[in-house]
Amino acid sequence: MAPQRPSPLPDPEEIALQALGFLASDEERLERFLGTTGLGPDTIRESASQPGFLAAVLDHLAADEALLLTFAANHRLDPEAISIARQKLAGPGVPL
C-alpha cells in the first residue's frame, strides 16, 4: 500500500476570506473586529484585496483562542493551517 500524501493546505487567501465572512456573519464579532482595526463597514471590501489586511484578519482570530477554535471547527480546518496561512499572507520576516 502506498503511503498517503498529506492533503494540501488550503489557499491562504481563501482561509482569510472565509475568516472575514465568519466575522461578518455575527454582529458582535464584526463590531469587535472593526473596533480593533479602526475600519468601517464601508472600507472592508476595499481592504479585503490587500494581503496585509487578510493577514490582519487571521491575526485577529489568533488573538482570541476561543474565536480561532470556533472558526477552525466551523470550517473543518486545523488551527495550525490558519497560522501557516497567516505567515504566507504576511510574508517572510513578519513575526507571528
Coordinates of N, CA and C in Angstrom, one line a residue:
M1 N 0.8 -1.2 0.0 CA 0.0 0.0 0.0 C 0.9 1.2 0.0
A2 N 0.6 2.2 -0.9 CA 1.4 3.4 -1.0 C 1.1 4.3 0.2
P3 N 2.1 5.0 0.7 CA 1.9 5.9 1.8 C 1.0 7.1 1.3
Q4 N 0.1 7.5 2.2 CA -0.8 8.6 1.8 C 0.0 9.9 1.9
R5 N -0.2 10.8 0.9 CA 0.3 12.1 1.0 C -0.6 13.0 1.8
P6 N 0.0 13.9 2.6 CA -0.9 14.8 3.3 C -1.7 15.7 2.3
S7 N -2.9 16.0 2.7 CA -3.7 16.8 1.9 C -3.1 18.2 1.8
P8 N -3.2 18.9 0.6 CA -2.6 20.2 0.5 C -3.3 21.2 1.4
L9 N -2.5 22.2 1.8 CA -3.1 23.2 2.7 C -4.0 24.1 1.8
P10 N -5.1 24.5 2.4 CA -6.0 25.4 1.6 C -5.3 26.7 1.3
D11 N -5.7 27.4 0.3 CA -5.2 28.7 -0.2 C -5.3 29.7 1.0
P12 N -4.2 30.4 1.3 CA -4.2 31.3 2.4 C -5.2 32.4 2.3
E13 N -5.4 32.9 1.0 CA -6.4 34.0 0.8 C -7.8 33.5 1.0
E14 N -8.0 32.2 0.6 CA -9.3 31.6 0.8 C -9.6 31.5 2.3
I15 N -8.6 31.0 3.1 CA -8.9 30.9 4.5 C -9.2 32.3 5.1
A16 N -8.4 33.3 4.8 CA -8.6 34.6 5.3 C -10.0 35.2 4.9
L17 N -10.4 35.0 3.7 CA -11.7 35.4 3.2 C -12.8 34.7 4.0
Q18 N -12.6 33.4 4.2 CA -13.6 32.6 5.0 C -13.7 33.2 6.4
A19 N -12.5 33.6 7.0 CA -12.5 34.1 8.3 C -13.2 35.5 8.3
L20 N -13.0 36.3 7.3 CA -13.7 37.6 7.2 C -15.2 37.4 7.2
G21 N -15.6 36.4 6.4 CA -17.1 36.1 6.3 C -17.6 35.6 7.7
F22 N -16.8 34.8 8.3 CA -17.1 34.3 9.7 C -17.3 35.5 10.6
L23 N -16.4 36.4 10.6 CA -16.5 37.6 11.5 C -17.8 38.4 11.1
A24 N -18.0 38.6 9.8 CA -19.1 39.4 9.3 C -20.5 38.8 9.6
S25 N -20.5 37.5 9.8 CA -21.8 36.8 10.0 C -22.3 37.0 11.4
D26 N -21.6 37.6 12.3 CA -22.1 37.8 13.6 C -21.8 39.3 14.0
E27 N -22.8 40.0 14.4 CA -22.7 41.4 14.6 C -21.7 41.7 15.7
E28 N -21.7 41.0 16.8 CA -20.7 41.2 17.9 C -19.3 41.0 17.4
R29 N -19.1 39.9 16.7 CA -17.7 39.6 16.2 C -17.3 40.7 15.2
L30 N -18.2 41.1 14.4 CA -17.8 42.1 13.4 C -17.5 43.5 14.1
E31 N -18.3 43.9 15.0 CA -18.1 45.1 15.8 C -16.7 45.1 16.5
R32 N -16.4 43.9 17.1 CA -15.1 43.8 17.8 C -14.0 43.9 16.8
F33 N -14.1 43.3 15.6 CA -13.1 43.4 14.6 C -12.9 44.8 14.1
L34 N -14.0 45.5 13.8 CA -13.9 46.8 13.3 C -13.3 47.8 14.4
G35 N -13.7 47.5 15.6 CA -13.1 48.3 16.7 C -11.6 48.1 16.9
T36 N -11.2 46.9 16.7 CA -9.8 46.6 16.8 C -9.0 47.2 15.6
T37 N -9.5 47.1 14.5 CA -8.8 47.6 13.3 C -9.0 49.0 13.0
G38 N -10.0 49.6 13.5 CA -10.3 51.0 13.1 C -11.0 51.2 11.8
L39 N -11.3 50.1 11.2 CA -12.0 50.2 9.9 C -13.5 50.4 10.1
G40 N -14.1 50.9 9.0 CA -15.6 51.0 9.0 C -16.2 49.9 8.1
P41 N -17.4 49.6 8.2 CA -18.1 48.6 7.3 C -17.9 49.0 5.8
D42 N -17.8 50.2 5.5 CA -17.7 50.6 4.1 C -16.3 50.4 3.5
T43 N -15.3 50.2 4.4 CA -13.9 50.1 3.9 C -13.4 48.6 3.8
I44 N -14.2 47.7 4.4 CA -13.8 46.3 4.4 C -13.6 45.7 3.1
R45 N -14.6 45.9 2.2 CA -14.5 45.3 0.9 C -13.2 45.8 0.1
E46 N -12.9 47.0 0.2 CA -11.7 47.6 -0.5 C -10.5 47.0 0.2
S47 N -10.4 46.9 1.5 CA -9.3 46.4 2.2 C -9.0 44.9 2.0
A48 N -10.1 44.2 1.7 CA -10.0 42.7 1.6 C -9.1 42.3 0.5
S49 N -8.8 43.2 -0.5 CA -8.0 42.8 -1.6 C -6.5 42.9 -1.3
Q50 N -6.2 43.4 -0.1 CA -4.8 43.6 0.3 C -4.3 42.5 1.2
P51 N -3.2 41.8 0.8 CA -2.7 40.7 1.6 C -2.4 41.1 3.1
G52 N -1.9 42.3 3.3 CA -1.7 42.7 4.7 C -3.0 42.7 5.5
F53 N -4.1 43.1 4.9 CA -5.4 43.1 5.6 C -5.8 41.7 5.9
L54 N -5.6 40.8 4.9 CA -6.0 39.5 5.1 C -5.2 38.8 6.3
A55 N -3.9 39.1 6.4 CA -3.1 38.6 7.5 C -3.7 39.2 8.8
A56 N -4.1 40.5 8.8 CA -4.6 41.1 10.0 C -5.9 40.4 10.4
V57 N -6.7 39.9 9.5 CA -7.9 39.2 9.8 C -7.6 37.9 10.6
L58 N -6.5 37.2 10.1 CA -6.1 36.0 10.8 C -5.4 36.3 12.1
D59 N -4.7 37.4 12.2 CA -4.2 37.9 13.5 C -5.3 38.1 14.5
H60 N -6.4 38.7 14.0 CA -7.5 38.9 14.9 C -8.0 37.6 15.5
L61 N -8.2 36.6 14.6 CA -8.6 35.3 15.1 C -7.6 34.7 16.1
A62 N -6.4 34.8 15.8 CA -5.3 34.2 16.6 C -5.3 34.9 18.0
A63 N -5.7 36.1 18.1 CA -5.6 36.8 19.4 C -6.7 36.3 20.4
D64 N -7.7 35.6 19.9 CA -8.7 35.0 20.7 C -8.9 33.5 20.5
E65 N -8.3 32.7 21.4 CA -8.2 31.3 21.1 C -9.6 30.7 20.9
A66 N -10.6 31.1 21.7 CA -11.9 30.6 21.5 C -12.5 30.9 20.1
L67 N -12.3 32.1 19.7 CA -12.8 32.5 18.4 C -12.0 31.7 17.3
L68 N -10.7 31.6 17.4 CA -9.9 30.8 16.5 C -10.4 29.3 16.4
L69 N -10.6 28.7 17.5 CA -11.1 27.3 17.6 C -12.5 27.2 17.0
T70 N -13.4 28.1 17.3 CA -14.7 28.1 16.7 C -14.7 28.2 15.2
F71 N -13.9 29.1 14.7 CA -13.7 29.3 13.2 C -13.2 28.0 12.6
A72 N -12.1 27.5 13.2 CA -11.5 26.3 12.7 C -12.4 25.1 12.7
A73 N -13.2 24.9 13.7 CA -14.2 23.8 13.8 C -15.3 24.0 12.7
N74 N -15.8 25.3 12.6 CA -16.9 25.5 11.6 C -16.4 25.3 10.2
H75 N -15.1 25.5 9.9 CA -14.6 25.4 8.6 C -13.8 24.1 8.4
R76 N -13.8 23.3 9.4 CA -13.1 22.0 9.3 C -11.6 22.2 8.9
L77 N -11.0 23.2 9.6 CA -9.6 23.5 9.4 C -8.8 23.2 10.7
D78 N -7.6 22.7 10.5 CA -6.6 22.6 11.6 C -6.2 24.0 12.0
P79 N -6.3 24.4 13.3 CA -5.8 25.7 13.6 C -4.4 26.0 13.1
E80 N -3.6 25.0 13.0 CA -2.2 25.2 12.5 C -2.2 25.7 11.1
A81 N -3.2 25.3 10.3 CA -3.3 25.7 8.9 C -3.6 27.2 8.8
I82 N -4.4 27.7 9.8 CA -4.7 29.1 9.9 C -3.4 29.9 10.2
S83 N -2.6 29.4 11.1 CA -1.3 30.1 11.4 C -0.4 30.1 10.2
I84 N -0.3 29.0 9.5 CA 0.5 28.9 8.3 C 0.0 29.9 7.2
A85 N -1.3 30.0 7.1 CA -1.9 30.9 6.1 C -1.5 32.3 6.4
R86 N -1.6 32.6 7.7 CA -1.2 34.0 8.2 C 0.2 34.3 7.8
Q87 N 1.1 33.4 8.1 CA 2.5 33.6 7.8 C 2.7 33.8 6.3
K88 N 2.0 33.0 5.4 CA 2.2 33.2 4.0 C 1.6 34.5 3.5
L89 N 0.5 35.0 4.1 CA 0.0 36.3 3.7 C 0.8 37.4 4.2
A90 N 1.4 37.3 5.4 CA 2.2 38.4 5.9 C 3.5 38.5 5.2
G91 N 4.0 37.4 4.7 CA 5.3 37.4 4.1 C 6.5 37.1 5.0
P92 N 7.6 36.8 4.4 CA 8.8 36.4 5.2 C 9.3 37.5 6.2
G93 N 9.7 37.1 7.3 CA 10.3 38.1 8.2 C 9.3 38.8 9.1
V94 N 8.0 38.5 8.9 CA 7.0 39.2 9.8 C 6.7 38.2 10.9
P95 N 6.9 38.6 12.2 CA 6.7 37.7 13.3 C 5.2 37.4 13.5
L96 N 5.0 36.3 14.1 CA 3.6 35.9 14.4 C 3.0 36.7 15.5

